[in-house]
Coordinates of C-alpha atoms in Angstrom, one line a residue:
X254 CA 31.3 82.1 98.5
X255 CA 33.5 78.9 99.3
X256 CA 35.5 79.7 96.2
X257 CA 36.3 83.2 97.2
X258 CA 37.3 82.0 100.7
X259 CA 39.6 79.4 99.1
X260 CA 40.9 81.9 96.9
X261 CA 41.9 84.3 99.9
X262 CA 43.4 81.2 101.7
X263 CA 45.6 80.4 98.7
X264 CA 46.7 84.2 98.4
X265 CA 47.6 84.1 102.1
X266 CA 49.5 80.7 101.9
X267 CA 51.4 82.2 98.9
X268 CA 52.4 85.5 100.8
X269 CA 53.4 83.5 103.9
X270 CA 55.6 81.2 101.8
X271 CA 57.1 84.0 99.8
X272 CA 58.0 85.8 103.2
X273 CA 59.5 82.7 104.5
X274 CA 61.5 82.2 101.3
X275 CA 62.7 85.6 101.4
X276 CA 64.1 85.1 105.1
X277 CA 66.5 82.2 103.9
X278 CA 70.1 83.0 104.3
X279 CA 70.8 83.0 100.4
X280 CA 67.8 85.3 99.7
X281 CA 68.8 87.7 102.4
X282 CA 72.3 87.8 101.0
X283 CA 71.2 88.4 97.5
X284 CA 68.9 91.1 98.7
X285 CA 71.9 92.7 100.5
X286 CA 74.2 92.3 97.6
X287 CA 74.3 95.9 95.9
X288 CA 74.8 97.3 99.5
X289 CA 77.5 94.8 100.2
X290 CA 79.3 95.6 97.0
X291 CA 79.0 99.5 97.5
X292 CA 80.4 98.9 101.2
X293 CA 83.3 96.9 99.9
X294 CA 84.1 99.4 97.2
X295 CA 84.1 102.2 99.9
X296 CA 86.3 100.4 102.3
X297 CA 88.7 99.3 99.6
X298 CA 89.1 102.8 98.1
X299 CA 89.7 104.2 101.5
X300 CA 92.3 102.2 103.5
X301 CA 93.8 103.5 106.8
X302 CA 97.0 102.2 108.3
X303 CA 97.3 100.5 111.6
X304 CA 96.2 102.5 114.5
X305 CA 94.8 105.1 112.2
X306 CA 91.5 103.5 111.3
X307 CA 89.4 106.7 112.5
X308 CA 87.0 107.0 109.4
X309 CA 86.8 103.1 108.9
X310 CA 85.8 102.6 112.6
X311 CA 83.2 105.5 112.5
X312 CA 81.8 104.0 109.1
X313 CA 81.3 100.4 110.8
X314 CA 79.9 101.8 114.0
X315 CA 77.2 103.7 112.2
X316 CA 76.3 100.7 110.3
X317 CA 76.0 98.5 113.4
X318 CA 74.0 101.3 115.2
X319 CA 71.5 101.4 112.2
X320 CA 71.1 97.5 112.8
X321 CA 70.2 98.3 116.5
X322 CA 73.5 96.9 117.9
X323 CA 74.9 98.4 121.1
X324 CA 78.3 99.9 120.7
X325 CA 81.0 99.3 123.3
X326 CA 84.0 101.7 122.6
X327 CA 87.5 102.2 124.1
X328 CA 89.0 98.9 123.3
X329 CA 92.5 100.2 122.3
X330 CA 93.2 102.5 119.4
X331 CA 90.0 102.5 117.2
X332 CA 88.9 99.0 118.2
X333 CA 85.3 98.5 119.5
X334 CA 82.6 95.8 120.0
X335 CA 79.0 95.8 118.8
X336 CA 76.6 93.7 120.9
X337 CA 73.4 92.3 120.1
X338 CA 71.4 90.4 123.0
X339 CA 68.6 88.2 122.0
X340 CA 67.5 86.2 125.0
X341 CA 69.2 83.4 126.7
X342 CA 71.8 81.3 125.2
X343 CA 75.5 81.0 124.0
X344 CA 77.6 84.1 123.4
X345 CA 79.6 84.1 120.2
X346 CA 82.5 86.6 119.6
X347 CA 83.2 87.3 115.8
X348 CA 86.2 89.4 115.0
X349 CA 87.1 91.5 112.0
X350 CA 90.3 93.5 111.5
X351 CA 90.3 97.0 109.8
X352 CA 93.8 98.3 108.9
X353 CA 95.4 98.5 105.5
X354 CA 99.0 98.0 104.5
X355 CA 101.6 100.7 103.4
X356 CA 101.4 99.7 99.7
X357 CA 100.7 101.5 96.5
X358 CA 97.8 99.6 94.7
X359 CA 98.3 98.3 91.1
X360 CA 95.1 96.5 90.4
X361 CA 93.7 99.2 88.1
X362 CA 90.2 98.6 89.6
X363 CA 87.9 101.4 89.2
X364 CA 87.6 101.8 92.9
X365 CA 91.3 101.3 93.7
X366 CA 93.0 103.3 96.3
X367 CA 94.8 106.3 95.4
X368 CA 96.6 106.8 98.6
X369 CA 99.9 105.2 99.6
X370 CA 97.9 102.5 101.4
X371 CA 96.0 99.5 100.1
X372 CA 93.8 96.7 101.6
X373 CA 96.1 94.1 100.3
X374 CA 95.4 91.4 102.9
X375 CA 91.7 91.4 102.6
X376 CA 90.7 93.3 105.7
X377 CA 88.1 95.1 103.4
X378 CA 86.5 91.9 102.6
X379 CA 86.6 90.8 106.4
X380 CA 84.8 94.0 107.3
X381 CA 82.1 93.7 104.6
X382 CA 81.4 90.1 105.3
X383 CA 81.3 91.1 109.0
X384 CA 78.6 93.6 108.4
X385 CA 76.8 91.3 106.0
X386 CA 76.6 88.5 108.7
X387 CA 75.3 91.0 111.2
X388 CA 72.6 92.0 108.9
X389 CA 71.5 88.6 108.1
X390 CA 71.5 87.5 111.6
X391 CA 69.7 90.8 112.8
X392 CA 67.1 89.9 110.2
X393 CA 66.8 86.2 111.6
X394 CA 66.5 87.1 115.3
X395 CA 63.3 85.0 115.5
X396 CA 65.5 82.0 114.5
X397 CA 68.1 82.2 117.2
X398 CA 68.6 82.9 120.9
X399 CA 71.8 84.3 122.7
X400 CA 74.3 87.0 122.3
X401 CA 76.5 88.1 119.6
X402 CA 79.6 90.3 120.1
X403 CA 81.0 91.5 116.9
X404 CA 84.5 92.8 117.5
X405 CA 86.1 95.3 115.2
X406 CA 89.9 95.5 115.8
X407 CA 92.8 98.0 115.0
X408 CA 96.4 97.4 114.2
X409 CA 96.3 93.6 113.3
X410 CA 99.0 94.1 110.6
X411 CA 101.5 95.4 113.4
X412 CA 100.8 92.8 115.9
X413 CA 99.6 95.6 118.3
X414 CA 95.7 95.6 118.0
X415 CA 94.5 92.4 119.8
X416 CA 96.9 92.9 122.8
X417 CA 95.4 96.4 123.2
X418 CA 92.0 95.0 123.0
X419 CA 92.4 92.4 125.7
X420 CA 94.3 95.0 128.0
X421 CA 91.5 97.4 127.8
X422 CA 89.2 97.6 130.9
X423 CA 86.1 97.6 128.7
X424 CA 86.9 94.3 127.3
X425 CA 86.5 92.5 130.5
X426 CA 83.0 94.1 130.6
X427 CA 81.9 92.3 127.3
X428 CA 80.0 89.0 127.6
X429 CA 82.2 86.1 128.1
X430 CA 82.2 84.1 124.7
X431 CA 81.3 80.4 124.6
X432 CA 83.1 80.5 121.2
X433 CA 85.3 82.8 119.1
X434 CA 85.5 83.1 115.4
X435 CA 87.3 84.9 112.5
X436 CA 87.9 84.6 109.0
X437 CA 91.0 85.4 106.7
X438 CA 90.9 85.4 103.0
X439 CA 92.9 83.1 101.0
X440 CA 94.8 83.9 97.7
X441 CA 94.6 80.5 96.2
X442 CA 91.4 78.9 97.4
X443 CA 88.2 78.9 95.0
X444 CA 86.0 81.9 95.7
X445 CA 83.5 81.3 98.6
X446 CA 85.0 78.0 99.7
X447 CA 86.0 77.8 103.6
X448 CA 89.3 76.4 104.4
X449 CA 90.0 74.5 107.8
X450 CA 93.1 73.8 109.6
X451 CA 92.7 72.3 113.0
X452 CA 95.4 72.6 115.8
X453 CA 98.2 75.1 115.0
X454 CA 97.0 77.1 111.9
X455 CA 99.2 80.4 111.8
X456 CA 102.5 81.0 113.3
X457 CA 103.8 82.9 116.4
X458 CA 105.7 85.9 115.3
X459 CA 108.8 87.5 116.8
X460 CA 110.7 90.2 115.3
X461 CA 114.3 90.4 116.8
X462 CA 117.2 92.7 116.2
X463 CA 120.6 91.5 117.0
X464 CA 123.8 93.9 117.4
X465 CA 127.0 91.9 116.8
X466 CA 129.9 93.9 118.2
X467 CA 133.6 93.6 117.0
X468 CA 136.7 95.8 117.2
X469 CA 137.0 98.4 114.6
X470 CA 140.1 99.1 112.5
X471 CA 141.9 99.4 109.2
X472 CA 140.6 97.2 106.6
X473 CA 144.2 96.4 105.4
X474 CA 145.2 95.3 108.8
X475 CA 142.5 92.8 110.0
X476 CA 144.7 91.2 112.4
X477 CA 144.5 94.3 114.6
X478 CA 140.7 94.3 114.7
X479 CA 138.0 91.7 115.4
X480 CA 135.9 91.9 112.4
X481 CA 132.0 92.0 113.2
X482 CA 131.0 91.6 109.4
X483 CA 132.9 88.4 109.1
X484 CA 131.4 87.4 112.7
X485 CA 127.9 88.5 111.6
X486 CA 128.3 86.2 108.4
X487 CA 129.2 83.1 110.5
X488 CA 126.4 83.9 112.7
X489 CA 123.8 84.1 109.9
X490 CA 125.0 80.7 108.5
X491 CA 125.0 79.1 112.0
X492 CA 121.4 80.4 112.5
X493 CA 120.1 78.3 109.5
X494 CA 120.9 75.2 111.5
X495 CA 118.7 76.2 114.5
X496 CA 115.4 74.7 112.9
X497 CA 117.1 71.9 110.8
X498 CA 119.2 70.6 113.7
X499 CA 117.5 71.4 117.0
X500 CA 113.8 71.0 116.4
X501 CA 112.1 67.7 116.0
X502 CA 111.5 67.1 112.1
X503 CA 107.8 67.2 112.8
X504 CA 108.0 70.8 114.0
X505 CA 107.8 73.7 111.7
X506 CA 109.5 77.1 112.3
X507 CA 111.5 79.6 110.4
X508 CA 114.3 81.8 111.4
X509 CA 115.1 84.4 108.6
X510 CA 117.7 87.4 108.6
X511 CA 116.0 89.8 106.5
X512 CA 118.5 92.6 106.8
X513 CA 122.3 93.2 107.7
X514 CA 123.4 96.7 108.3
X515 CA 127.0 97.7 109.2
X516 CA 130.1 99.6 108.0
X517 CA 130.5 102.4 105.7
X518 CA 133.4 101.9 103.2
X519 CA 135.3 98.8 102.0
X520 CA 138.7 99.9 103.8
X521 CA 137.2 100.2 107.2
X522 CA 136.3 97.4 109.7
X523 CA 133.4 98.7 111.8
X524 CA 132.5 98.3 115.4
X525 CA 129.3 96.6 115.0
X526 CA 126.8 95.0 112.5
X527 CA 123.0 94.9 113.0
X528 CA 121.0 91.8 112.1
X529 CA 117.3 92.0 111.8
X530 CA 115.3 88.7 112.1
X531 CA 111.9 87.3 111.9
X532 CA 111.2 84.0 113.8
X533 CA 108.2 82.1 113.2
X534 CA 107.0 79.0 115.3
X535 CA 104.0 77.1 116.6
X536 CA 104.4 75.7 120.1
X537 CA 105.7 77.6 123.1
X538 CA 108.4 74.8 123.5
X539 CA 109.8 75.5 120.0
X540 CA 109.9 79.2 120.4
X541 CA 111.7 79.0 123.6
X542 CA 114.2 76.5 122.2
X543 CA 114.8 78.9 119.1
X544 CA 115.5 81.9 121.3
X545 CA 117.8 79.9 123.5
X546 CA 119.9 78.5 120.5
X547 CA 120.1 81.9 118.9
X548 CA 121.5 83.5 122.2
X549 CA 124.0 80.6 122.9
X550 CA 125.3 80.5 119.4
X551 CA 125.8 84.3 119.3
X552 CA 127.5 84.5 122.4
X553 CA 129.8 81.7 121.9
X554 CA 130.8 83.0 118.5
X555 CA 131.6 86.3 120.0
X556 CA 133.8 84.6 122.7
X557 CA 135.5 82.5 120.2
X558 CA 136.3 85.7 117.9
X559 CA 138.2 87.0 121.0
X560 CA 135.6 89.4 122.5
X561 CA 135.1 89.5 126.2
X562 CA 131.8 89.2 128.0
X563 CA 131.1 93.0 127.9
X564 CA 131.0 92.8 123.9
X565 CA 128.6 89.9 123.6
X566 CA 125.7 90.5 121.1
X567 CA 122.6 92.6 122.2
X568 CA 119.3 91.0 121.6
X569 CA 116.3 93.4 121.1
X570 CA 113.0 91.7 120.9
X571 CA 110.6 94.4 119.3
X572 CA 107.0 94.9 120.8
X573 CA 105.4 93.1 117.7
X574 CA 105.4 89.5 119.1
X575 CA 102.0 87.6 118.7
X576 CA 101.3 84.0 119.6
X577 CA 100.4 81.2 117.2
X578 CA 96.8 80.7 116.2
X579 CA 95.4 77.5 117.6
X580 CA 92.2 76.3 116.2
X581 CA 90.1 74.1 118.5
X582 CA 89.8 70.7 116.5
X583 CA 86.5 69.8 118.2
X584 CA 85.1 73.2 117.2
X585 CA 86.5 72.6 113.8
X586 CA 84.7 69.3 113.5
X587 CA 81.4 70.7 114.6
X588 CA 81.6 73.4 112.0
X589 CA 82.6 71.1 109.2
X590 CA 79.9 68.8 110.0
X591 CA 77.3 71.6 110.0
X592 CA 78.6 73.0 106.8
X593 CA 78.4 69.6 105.1
X594 CA 74.9 69.2 106.2
X595 CA 73.9 72.7 105.2
X596 CA 76.1 73.5 102.2
X597 CA 77.4 70.4 101.0
X598 CA 80.9 68.9 101.1
X599 CA 82.3 71.0 98.4
X600 CA 81.7 74.3 100.5
X601 CA 84.9 73.7 102.5
X602 CA 88.4 72.1 102.2
X603 CA 91.4 71.4 104.2
X604 CA 94.4 73.8 104.4
X605 CA 97.7 73.3 105.7
X606 CA 99.3 75.2 108.5
X607 CA 101.2 78.5 107.5
X608 CA 104.2 80.7 108.7
X609 CA 102.5 84.0 108.5
X610 CA 101.1 85.5 111.5
X611 CA 97.6 86.7 112.8
X612 CA 97.0 88.3 116.1
X613 CA 93.6 86.4 116.5
X614 CA 95.8 84.0 118.5
X615 CA 95.8 86.6 121.2
X616 CA 92.2 86.0 122.1
X617 CA 92.8 82.3 122.5
X618 CA 95.7 82.8 124.6
X619 CA 94.1 85.1 127.1
X620 CA 91.3 82.7 127.4
X621 CA 92.5 79.3 126.6
X622 CA 89.3 77.7 127.7
X623 CA 87.2 79.3 125.2
X624 CA 87.2 77.4 121.8
X625 CA 88.5 79.6 119.0
X626 CA 88.7 79.1 115.3
X627 CA 89.8 81.2 112.2
X628 CA 88.5 80.0 108.9
X629 CA 90.2 80.6 105.6
X630 CA 88.0 82.1 102.9
X631 CA 88.7 81.6 99.2
X632 CA 88.7 84.5 96.8
X633 CA 89.8 83.0 93.5
X634 CA 87.6 82.6 90.5
X635 CA 87.5 78.9 89.3
X636 CA 88.6 79.8 85.9
X637 CA 91.7 81.6 87.2
X638 CA 92.4 78.8 89.7
X639 CA 92.3 76.3 86.8
X640 CA 94.7 78.6 84.6
X641 CA 97.0 78.9 87.6
X642 CA 97.3 75.2 88.1
X643 CA 98.2 74.8 84.5
X644 CA 100.9 77.3 84.8
X645 CA 99.1 79.8 82.6
X646 CA 99.1 82.6 85.2
X647 CA 100.5 83.4 88.5
X648 CA 97.9 84.3 91.3
X649 CA 98.9 87.3 93.2
X650 CA 99.5 86.5 96.9
X651 CA 98.2 88.4 99.9
X652 CA 100.2 91.6 100.6
X653 CA 100.7 92.0 96.8
X654 CA 99.8 95.2 95.3
X655 CA 97.9 93.3 92.6
X656 CA 95.7 91.3 94.8
X657 CA 92.0 91.5 94.0
X658 CA 89.4 88.9 95.0
X659 CA 86.5 87.6 92.8
X660 CA 84.3 89.6 94.7
X661 CA 80.4 88.5 94.6
X662 CA 81.1 84.7 95.2
X663 CA 83.6 85.5 97.7
X664 CA 81.2 87.7 99.7
X665 CA 78.2 85.3 99.0
X666 CA 80.1 81.9 100.4
X667 CA 81.8 83.8 103.2
X668 CA 78.7 85.4 104.6
X669 CA 76.7 82.0 104.0
X670 CA 79.2 79.8 105.6
X671 CA 79.9 82.1 108.7
X672 CA 76.3 82.7 109.3
X673 CA 75.2 79.2 109.4
X674 CA 78.4 78.5 111.6
X675 CA 77.2 81.0 114.0
X676 CA 73.6 79.8 114.0
X677 CA 75.0 76.1 114.6
X678 CA 77.0 77.7 117.8
X679 CA 74.1 79.6 119.1
X680 CA 72.0 76.3 119.2
X681 CA 72.2 74.6 122.8

């Protein structure tokens, strides 16, 4: 009788341990892997451009509803939030973007997009990881307390989405976060490795069109005209000194003239030329100084060319401006310490600031007292990373039609790192 009882106890103990083992984060991720792969392939094959993410948003909503999350809609374009309340505690906001790029895919993947759009910036990875993290945390409800706000955002690529979200009346109704997180895939980091950059991480972005005026005339009689082509050429060269000669050497910024449009034929001096610029900066002080110098140089070149004050350049700042992304250093240190303890020091690395833009900075700007952090997530197979370092191949960059991540380790690493990070922030 005692032997039978002992055997039953051993069986029960085994079952309890097996169940506990199954609820570990790696076990839950492994269990999800077929679903995660299928989800990623579906999202990758069906990209939708900025503000057009109707089917993408519907797909994500349905998945979150199935997990039992409450959907808060009407957050601008097709943006929405999924909320999971699980007792008292911190409130963590975690954002994914949804839009693809107007790019024809050249990866030759069996699930490649066949439309004129592509997820070349990894938003399909972001969404799949977002769903995977939500599913893991849903299954681990007994191990945490607090509120999760998972935000799915439209139109990141055009700089419009986050601004629409924070301006929406329903955004103010969401639980106020104690911390805000996001990820962005990285085209050079090893798959699954997290990248940290404290402080300014991604640049503020401004798109500026400048109309340079002149006085048209015959190309053979330039002395009877004021040539806006020559004036524009002088202006472009002068703009190259704005960063190098006006900002402190410790400040990074970029002023690029990406397009010049003016004139029709070689023997006609036109009345005007248009310059199209992108401006990247980190601090608000640098941004203001750059704009001041652009206008001062442009106006004075026009006056020096003989134009009066009615023919000074016109500066048209497009409605695409986004602030820089500032990663809270204290939050970064807390996340790194936790990752080192839970996943080991090799699970993360340091990444330098970059001049690309990301509208996640809008959430930090509108609520500067809320600690915010966007982590990079590696996507490159170790063998390819090694070959690239030896000059044997070139890794496709983000926004390349050939960009394709090493999927399984990227998803596993990203979901694991963000899950343990969110669990850390949910602990009081």
